[in-house]
PDB file of C-alpha atoms in Angstrom:
ATOM      1  CA  MET A   1     -16.686  57.285 138.510  1.00 47.00           C
ATOM      2  CA  MET A   2     -16.311  53.779 137.032  1.00 48.00           C
ATOM      3  CA  MET A   3     -18.202  54.862 133.913  1.00 49.00           C
ATOM      4  CA  HIS A   4     -15.980  57.854 133.239  1.00 51.00           C
ATOM      5  CA  ALA A   5     -12.753  55.859 133.537  1.00 49.00           C
ATOM      6  CA  PRO A   6     -12.880  54.370 129.979  1.00 49.00           C
ATOM      7  CA  LEU A   7     -13.451  57.800 128.525  1.00 47.00           C
ATOM      8  CA  LEU A   8     -10.443  59.201 130.324  1.00 46.00           C
ATOM      9  CA  LEU A   9      -8.336  56.285 129.107  1.00 49.00           C
ATOM     10  CA  ILE A  10      -9.422  56.910 125.508  1.00 47.00           C
ATOM     11  CA  TYR A  11      -8.507  60.614 125.771  1.00 50.00           C
ATOM     12  CA  ALA A  12      -5.106  59.730 127.190  1.00 51.00           C
ATOM     13  CA  ILE A  13      -4.263  57.062 124.598  1.00 48.00           C
ATOM     14  CA  GLY A  14      -5.603  59.011 121.607  1.00 52.00           C
ATOM     15  CA  PRO A  15      -2.907  61.732 121.300  1.00 51.00           C
ATOM     16  CA  ALA A  16      -0.139  59.201 121.896  1.00 49.00           C
ATOM     17  CA  ALA A  17      -1.488  56.915 119.172  1.00 47.00           C
ATOM     18  CA  SER A  18      -1.774  59.804 116.686  1.00 49.00           C
ATOM     19  CA  PHE A  19       1.778  60.856 117.520  1.00 44.00           C
ATOM     20  CA  ASN A  20       2.993  57.281 116.923  1.00 49.00           C
ATOM     21  CA  ASN A  21       1.179  57.143 113.584  1.00 49.00           C
ATOM     22  CA  ALA A  22       2.730  60.456 112.477  1.00 47.00           C
ATOM     23  CA  ALA A  23       6.152  59.255 113.503  1.00 47.00           C
ATOM     24  CA  ALA A  24       5.591  55.991 111.635  1.00 46.00           C
ATOM     25  CA  ARG A  25       4.559  57.825 108.449  1.00 52.00           C
ATOM     26  CA  THR A  26       7.698  60.081 108.528  1.00 50.00           C
ATOM     27  CA  PRO A  27      10.465  58.429 106.472  1.00 51.00           C
ATOM     28  CA  ILE A  28      13.660  57.726 108.327  1.00 50.00           C
ATOM     29  CA  ILE A  29      16.701  59.245 106.569  1.00 48.00           C
ATOM     30  CA  PRO A  30      19.960  57.517 107.326  1.00 49.00           C
ATOM     31  CA  SER A  31      22.793  59.576 108.695  1.00 49.00           C
ATOM     32  CA  PHE A  32      25.136  58.814 105.792  1.00 44.00           C
ATOM     33  CA  ALA A  33      22.583  60.319 103.351  1.00 45.00           C
ATOM     34  CA  ILE A  34      22.480  63.532 105.348  1.00 47.00           C
ATOM     35  CA  ARG A  35      26.225  63.730 105.340  1.00 48.00           C
ATOM     36  CA  GLN A  36      26.369  63.243 101.572  1.00 49.00           C
ATOM     37  CA  ASN A  37      23.794  65.909 100.755  1.00 51.00           C
ATOM     38  CA  VAL A  38      25.163  68.570 103.063  1.00 49.00           C
ATOM     39  CA  PRO A  39      28.261  70.224 101.572  1.00 53.00           C
ATOM     40  CA  PRO A  40      31.305  70.572 103.807  1.00 52.00           C
ATOM     41  CA  MET A  41      31.720  73.852 105.630  1.00 53.00           C
ATOM     42  CA  ARG A  42      34.428  76.133 104.316  1.00 51.00           C
ATOM     43  CA  SER A  43      35.782  79.122 106.096  1.00 48.00           C
ATOM     44  CA  SER A  44      36.156  82.309 104.103  1.00 47.00           C
ATOM     45  CA  TYR A  45      38.875  83.406 106.511  1.00 45.00           C
ATOM     46  CA  THR A  46      41.086  80.426 105.682  1.00 45.00           C
ATOM     47  CA  ASN A  47      40.496  80.904 101.974  1.00 46.00           C
ATOM     48  CA  ALA A  48      41.462  84.540 102.271  1.00 44.00           C
ATOM     49  CA  ILE A  49      44.676  83.561 103.991  1.00 46.00           C
ATOM     50  CA  HIS A  50      45.590  81.038 101.312  1.00 47.00           C
ATOM     51  CA  LEU A  51      44.685  83.318  98.427  1.00 47.00           C
ATOM     52  CA  SER A  52      46.369  86.467  99.727  1.00 52.00           C
ATOM     53  CA  PRO A  53      49.884  87.186  98.326  1.00 56.00           C
ATOM     54  CA  PRO A  54      52.908  87.238 100.623  1.00 57.00           C
ATOM     55  CA  TYR A  55      53.567  90.485 102.456  1.00 55.00           C
ATOM     56  CA  ARG A  56      55.998  92.892 100.841  1.00 60.00           C
ATOM     57  CA  PRO A  57      57.196  96.148 102.382  1.00 54.00           C
ATOM     58  CA  PRO A  58      55.959  99.239 100.531  1.00 52.00           C
ATOM     59  CA  SER A  59      58.471 100.803  98.173  1.00 51.00           C
ATOM     60  CA  ARG A  60      56.588 104.009  97.448  1.00 47.00           C
ATOM     61  CA  ILE A  61      57.338 105.370 100.906  1.00 44.00           C
ATOM     62  CA  GLN A  62      61.048 105.123 100.266  1.00 46.00           C
ATOM     63  CA  GLN A  63      60.708 106.784  96.881  1.00 44.00           C
ATOM     64  CA  SER A  64      58.566 109.593  98.244  1.00 40.00           C
ATOM     65  CA  SER A  65      60.968 110.238 101.088  1.00 42.00           C
ATOM     66  CA  SER A  66      63.876 110.384  98.653  1.00 44.00           C
ATOM     67  CA  ASN A  67      61.961 112.682  96.328  1.00 48.00           C
ATOM     68  CA  ASN A  68      60.980 115.007  99.155  1.00 49.00           C
ATOM     69  CA  ASN A  69      64.589 115.155 100.374  1.00 51.00           C
ATOM     70  CA  THR A  70      63.619 114.486 103.980  1.00 47.00           C
ATOM     71  CA  THR A  71      67.144 113.349 104.813  1.00 47.00           C
ATOM     72  CA  PRO A  72      70.206 115.265 103.637  1.00 45.00           C
ATOM     73  CA  SER A  73      72.400 113.510 101.119  1.00 46.00           C
ATOM     74  CA  PHE A  74      76.165 113.870 101.221  1.00 45.00           C
ATOM     75  CA  SER A  75      76.878 111.922  98.071  1.00 44.00           C
ATOM     76  CA  ASN A  76      77.651 115.121  96.106  1.00 54.00           C
ATOM     77  CA  GLN A  77      80.352 116.283  98.535  1.00 62.00           C
ATOM     78  CA  LYS A  78      83.855 115.333  97.472  1.00 71.00           C
ATOM     79  CA  PRO A  79      86.640 114.643  99.960  1.00 77.00           C
ATOM     80  CA  PRO A  80      89.334 117.330 100.182  1.00 76.00           C
ATOM     81  CA  THR A  81      92.324 116.570  97.961  1.00 89.00           C
ATOM     82  CA  ALA A  82      94.056 119.873  97.143  1.00 94.00           C
ATOM     83  CA  VAL A  83      94.884 120.671 100.769  1.00 95.00           C
ATOM     84  CA  TYR A  84      96.677 117.344 101.146  1.00 96.00           C
ATOM     85  CA  LEU A  85      98.526 117.966  97.889  1.00 96.00           C
ATOM     86  CA  LEU A  86      99.797 121.295  99.213  1.00 96.00           C
ATOM     87  CA  LEU A  87     100.833 119.671 102.484  1.00 96.00           C
ATOM     88  CA  LEU A  88     102.703 116.935 100.635  1.00 96.00           C
ATOM     89  CA  LEU A  89     104.482 119.506  98.481  1.00 96.00           C
ATOM     90  CA  ASN A  90     105.598 121.509 101.522  1.00 97.00           C
ATOM     91  CA  ILE A  91     106.874 118.412 103.327  1.00 97.00           C
ATOM     92  CA  SER A  92     108.667 117.117 100.239  1.00 96.00           C
ATOM     93  CA  ILE A  93     110.539 120.371  99.642  1.00 97.00           C
ATOM     94  CA  PHE A  94     111.469 120.521 103.327  1.00 97.00           C
ATOM     95  CA  LEU A  95     112.934 117.012 103.159  1.00 96.00           C
ATOM     96  CA  LEU A  96     114.886 117.845 100.023  1.00 96.00           C
ATOM     97  CA  ASP A  97     116.234 121.040 101.600  1.00 95.00           C
ATOM     98  CA  LYS A  98     116.887 120.137 105.243  1.00 95.00           C
ATOM     99  CA  VAL A  99     117.372 116.354 105.205  1.00 94.00           C
ATOM    100  CA  LEU A 100     118.926 115.601 101.822  1.00 95.00           C
ATOM    101  CA  ARG A 101     120.476 119.102 101.683  1.00 94.00           C
ATOM    102  CA  ILE A 102     120.218 119.613  97.961  1.00 94.00           C
ATOM    103  CA  PRO A 103     122.079 122.918  97.307  1.00 92.00           C
ATOM    104  CA  SER A 104     119.878 123.997  94.420  1.00 93.00           C
ATOM    105  CA  ILE A 105     116.805 124.304  96.666  1.00 94.00           C
ATOM    106  CA  PRO A 106     117.966 127.378  98.651  1.00 93.00           C
ATOM    107  CA  ARG A 107     119.411 129.144  95.604  1.00 91.00           C
ATOM    108  CA  THR A 108     116.269 128.589  93.521  1.00 94.00           C
ATOM    109  CA  PHE A 109     113.311 128.550  95.924  1.00 96.00           C
ATOM    110  CA  TYR A 110     114.269 131.055  98.641  1.00 96.00           C
ATOM    111  CA  LEU A 111     113.186 134.678  98.274  1.00 96.00           C
ATOM    112  CA  PHE A 112     116.295 136.883  98.202  1.00 95.00           C
ATOM    113  CA  HIS A 113     115.504 140.548  98.742  1.00 95.00           C
ATOM    114  CA  HIS A 114     118.688 141.724  97.074  1.00 92.00           C
ATOM    115  CA  PRO A 115     117.962 142.876  93.534  1.00 91.00           C
ATOM    116  CA  ARG A 116     120.852 140.862  92.024  1.00 91.00           C
ATOM    117  CA  SER A 117     119.607 137.547  93.435  1.00 90.00           C
ATOM    118  CA  LEU A 118     115.879 138.236  93.172  1.00 92.00           C
ATOM    119  CA  ARG A 119     113.771 136.213  90.729  1.00 94.00           C
ATOM    120  CA  TRP A 120     110.076 136.862  90.161  1.00 94.00           C
ATOM    121  CA  TYR A 121     109.020 133.241  90.703  1.00 95.00           C
ATOM    122  CA  GLN A 122     110.656 133.211  94.146  1.00 96.00           C
ATOM    123  CA  THR A 123     107.642 135.061  95.509  1.00 96.00           C
ATOM    124  CA  ILE A 124     105.711 131.789  94.938  1.00 96.00           C
ATOM    125  CA  THR A 125     108.361 129.125  95.547  1.00 96.00           C
ATOM    126  CA  ALA A 126     109.338 130.629  98.916  1.00 96.00           C
ATOM    127  CA  CYS A 127     105.849 129.663 100.196  1.00 96.00           C
ATOM    128  CA  PHE A 128     106.881 125.989 100.086  1.00 97.00           C
ATOM    129  CA  CYS A 129     110.163 126.422 101.978  1.00 97.00           C
ATOM    130  CA  HIS A 130     110.594 126.475 105.769  1.00 96.00           C
ATOM    131  CA  ALA A 131     113.427 127.191 108.152  1.00 94.00           C
ATOM    132  CA  ASP A 132     112.976 124.260 110.595  1.00 95.00           C
ATOM    133  CA  ARG A 133     110.513 121.605 111.763  1.00 95.00           C
ATOM    134  CA  ALA A 134     108.638 123.938 114.118  1.00 96.00           C
ATOM    135  CA  HIS A 135     108.148 126.424 111.293  1.00 96.00           C
ATOM    136  CA  LEU A 136     106.857 123.655 109.028  1.00 96.00           C
ATOM    137  CA  GLY A 137     104.598 122.147 111.708  1.00 96.00           C
ATOM    138  CA  GLY A 138     102.867 125.408 112.551  1.00 95.00           C
ATOM    139  CA  ASN A 139     102.179 126.339 108.943  1.00 96.00           C
ATOM    140  CA  ALA A 140     101.063 122.801 108.100  1.00 96.00           C
ATOM    141  CA  LEU A 141      98.513 122.851 110.937  1.00 95.00           C
ATOM    142  CA  LEU A 142      97.088 126.200 109.819  1.00 95.00           C
ATOM    143  CA  LEU A 143      97.034 125.037 106.218  1.00 96.00           C
ATOM    144  CA  LEU A 144      95.089 121.945 107.187  1.00 94.00           C
ATOM    145  CA  LEU A 145      92.530 123.923 109.190  1.00 93.00           C
ATOM    146  CA  PHE A 146      91.914 126.850 106.855  1.00 95.00           C
ATOM    147  CA  GLY A 147      92.683 124.980 103.651  1.00 94.00           C
ATOM    148  CA  ARG A 148      89.918 122.436 104.164  1.00 93.00           C
ATOM    149  CA  SER A 149      87.425 125.213 104.852  1.00 92.00           C
ATOM    150  CA  VAL A 150      88.404 127.091 101.685  1.00 94.00           C
ATOM    151  CA  GLU A 151      88.308 123.915  99.609  1.00 94.00           C
ATOM    152  CA  ASP A 152      84.809 123.100 100.854  1.00 92.00           C
ATOM    153  CA  ASP A 153      83.616 126.566  99.829  1.00 91.00           C
ATOM    154  CA  LEU A 154      85.613 127.283  96.658  1.00 92.00           C
ATOM    155  CA  GLY A 155      86.758 123.852  95.502  1.00 93.00           C
ATOM    156  CA  PRO A 156      90.305 122.569  94.906  1.00 95.00           C
ATOM    157  CA  VAL A 157      91.113 125.127  92.192  1.00 95.00           C
ATOM    158  CA  GLY A 158      89.945 127.956  94.422  1.00 94.00           C
ATOM    159  CA  LEU A 159      92.125 126.685  97.257  1.00 96.00           C
ATOM    160  CA  VAL A 160      95.291 126.468  95.127  1.00 96.00           C
ATOM    161  CA  LEU A 161      94.736 129.896  93.591  1.00 96.00           C
ATOM    162  CA  SER A 162      94.014 131.443  96.992  1.00 96.00           C
ATOM    163  CA  PHE A 163      97.157 129.867  98.479  1.00 97.00           C
ATOM    164  CA  LEU A 164      99.410 131.077  95.654  1.00 97.00           C
ATOM    165  CA  LEU A 165      97.934 134.583  95.409  1.00 97.00           C
ATOM    166  CA  CYS A 166      97.970 135.184  99.157  1.00 97.00           C
ATOM    167  CA  GLY A 167     101.509 133.861  99.484  1.00 96.00           C
ATOM    168  CA  ALA A 168     102.777 135.935  96.582  1.00 97.00           C
ATOM    169  CA  ALA A 169     101.081 139.077  97.929  1.00 96.00           C
ATOM    170  CA  ALA A 170     102.660 138.543 101.361  1.00 96.00           C
ATOM    171  CA  ASN A 171     106.122 138.063  99.830  1.00 96.00           C
ATOM    172  CA  VAL A 172     105.763 141.196  97.713  1.00 96.00           C
ATOM    173  CA  ALA A 173     104.859 143.104 100.863  1.00 95.00           C
ATOM    174  CA  SER A 174     107.954 141.723 102.606  1.00 95.00           C
ATOM    175  CA  LEU A 175     110.109 142.872  99.669  1.00 94.00           C
ATOM    176  CA  LEU A 176     108.791 146.386 100.066  1.00 94.00           C
ATOM    177  CA  LEU A 177     109.030 146.568 103.852  1.00 94.00           C
ATOM    178  CA  LEU A 178     112.161 144.565 104.785  1.00 93.00           C
ATOM    179  CA  PRO A 179     115.807 145.407 103.987  1.00 93.00           C
ATOM    180  CA  SER A 180     117.640 144.005 100.971  1.00 91.00           C
ATOM    181  CA  ALA A 181     119.803 141.634 103.056  1.00 92.00           C
ATOM    182  CA  THR A 182     116.721 139.614 104.091  1.00 94.00           C
ATOM    183  CA  VAL A 183     115.904 136.134 102.841  1.00 94.00           C
ATOM    184  CA  SER A 184     112.227 135.129 103.202  1.00 95.00           C
ATOM    185  CA  VAL A 185     110.826 131.594 103.417  1.00 96.00           C
ATOM    186  CA  GLY A 186     107.602 130.094 104.724  1.00 95.00           C
ATOM    187  CA  ALA A 187     103.885 129.848 104.035  1.00 95.00           C
ATOM    188  CA  SER A 188     102.771 132.113 106.872  1.00 94.00           C
ATOM    189  CA  GLY A 189     101.396 134.794 104.563  1.00 95.00           C
ATOM    190  CA  ALA A 190      99.600 132.161 102.468  1.00 96.00           C
ATOM    191  CA  VAL A 191      97.866 130.432 105.400  1.00 96.00           C
ATOM    192  CA  TYR A 192      96.798 133.714 107.009  1.00 95.00           C
ATOM    193  CA  GLY A 193      95.407 134.704 103.650  1.00 96.00           C
ATOM    194  CA  LEU A 194      93.428 131.452 103.606  1.00 96.00           C
ATOM    195  CA  PHE A 195      92.001 132.414 106.988  1.00 95.00           C
ATOM    196  CA  VAL A 196      90.715 135.677 105.511  1.00 95.00           C
ATOM    197  CA  VAL A 197      89.291 133.882 102.467  1.00 94.00           C
ATOM    198  CA  SER A 198      87.496 131.291 104.610  1.00 92.00           C
ATOM    199  CA  THR A 199      86.022 134.027 106.800  1.00 92.00           C
ATOM    200  CA  LEU A 200      84.745 135.991 103.805  1.00 91.00           C
ATOM    201  CA  ALA A 201      83.342 132.808 102.262  1.00 87.00           C
ATOM    202  CA  GLY A 202      81.453 132.036 105.472  1.00 82.00           C
ATOM    203  CA  LEU A 203      80.067 135.551 105.616  1.00 83.00           C
ATOM    204  CA  GLY A 204      79.119 135.334 101.963  1.00 74.00           C
ATOM    205  CA  LYS A 205      77.070 132.208 102.629  1.00 70.00           C
ATOM    206  CA  GLY A 206      75.101 133.702 105.493  1.00 60.00           C
ATOM    207  CA  MET A 207      74.669 137.304 104.352  1.00 53.00           C
ATOM    208  CA  GLY A 208      75.461 137.505 100.662  1.00 50.00           C
ATOM    209  CA  TRP A 209      78.486 139.116  99.038  1.00 45.00           C
ATOM    210  CA  ARG A 210      76.595 142.307  98.263  1.00 42.00           C
ATOM    211  CA  LYS A 211      75.731 142.854 101.918  1.00 43.00           C
ATOM    212  CA  VAL A 212      79.341 142.235 102.971  1.00 40.00           C
ATOM    213  CA  ALA A 213      80.600 144.690 100.358  1.00 39.00           C
TER     214      ALA A 213
END
């Protein structure tokens, strides 16, 4: 056992000595040299964030929606003007006749059924005259309701022509049916005629004028 002890010691020291020699031969690189040779780490994510442009909302979606007409546009519709003009004309003539009591208004604008006092234009001017405030208020309400509907369908010119033609036709009918001592005033025939025109215009939109006829 004493003879084998040196051999065991040599085998134990030998690998350690060779490891020390290999470690001694390896050059020692200082830490600052390693830091200089190794480039700094850069994150592609941060570069992408810095290089990307600022966010802008897409404009093509708005253009496509406007081109496809997904939402209805009311820019082409004009506000009603002719119906308010007719209302103003009726109220003005009523004030001149009943409040200011201008004598030329009854003699000129009223529809006299007697042949000596009858004038052809009175079949139109009598549509703008009224007997009292209740008469004016009722016709003004009907004119506002049916007149706006006709103006939306036929336009302002169509409304004025419909009002005048219907009123004149109603006054001509009253001349033929009522006695000669009658005096006619009011826009009742005109506004009821606007009701018929608005009804036919609504039917013409849904069914077509040929089907109605």
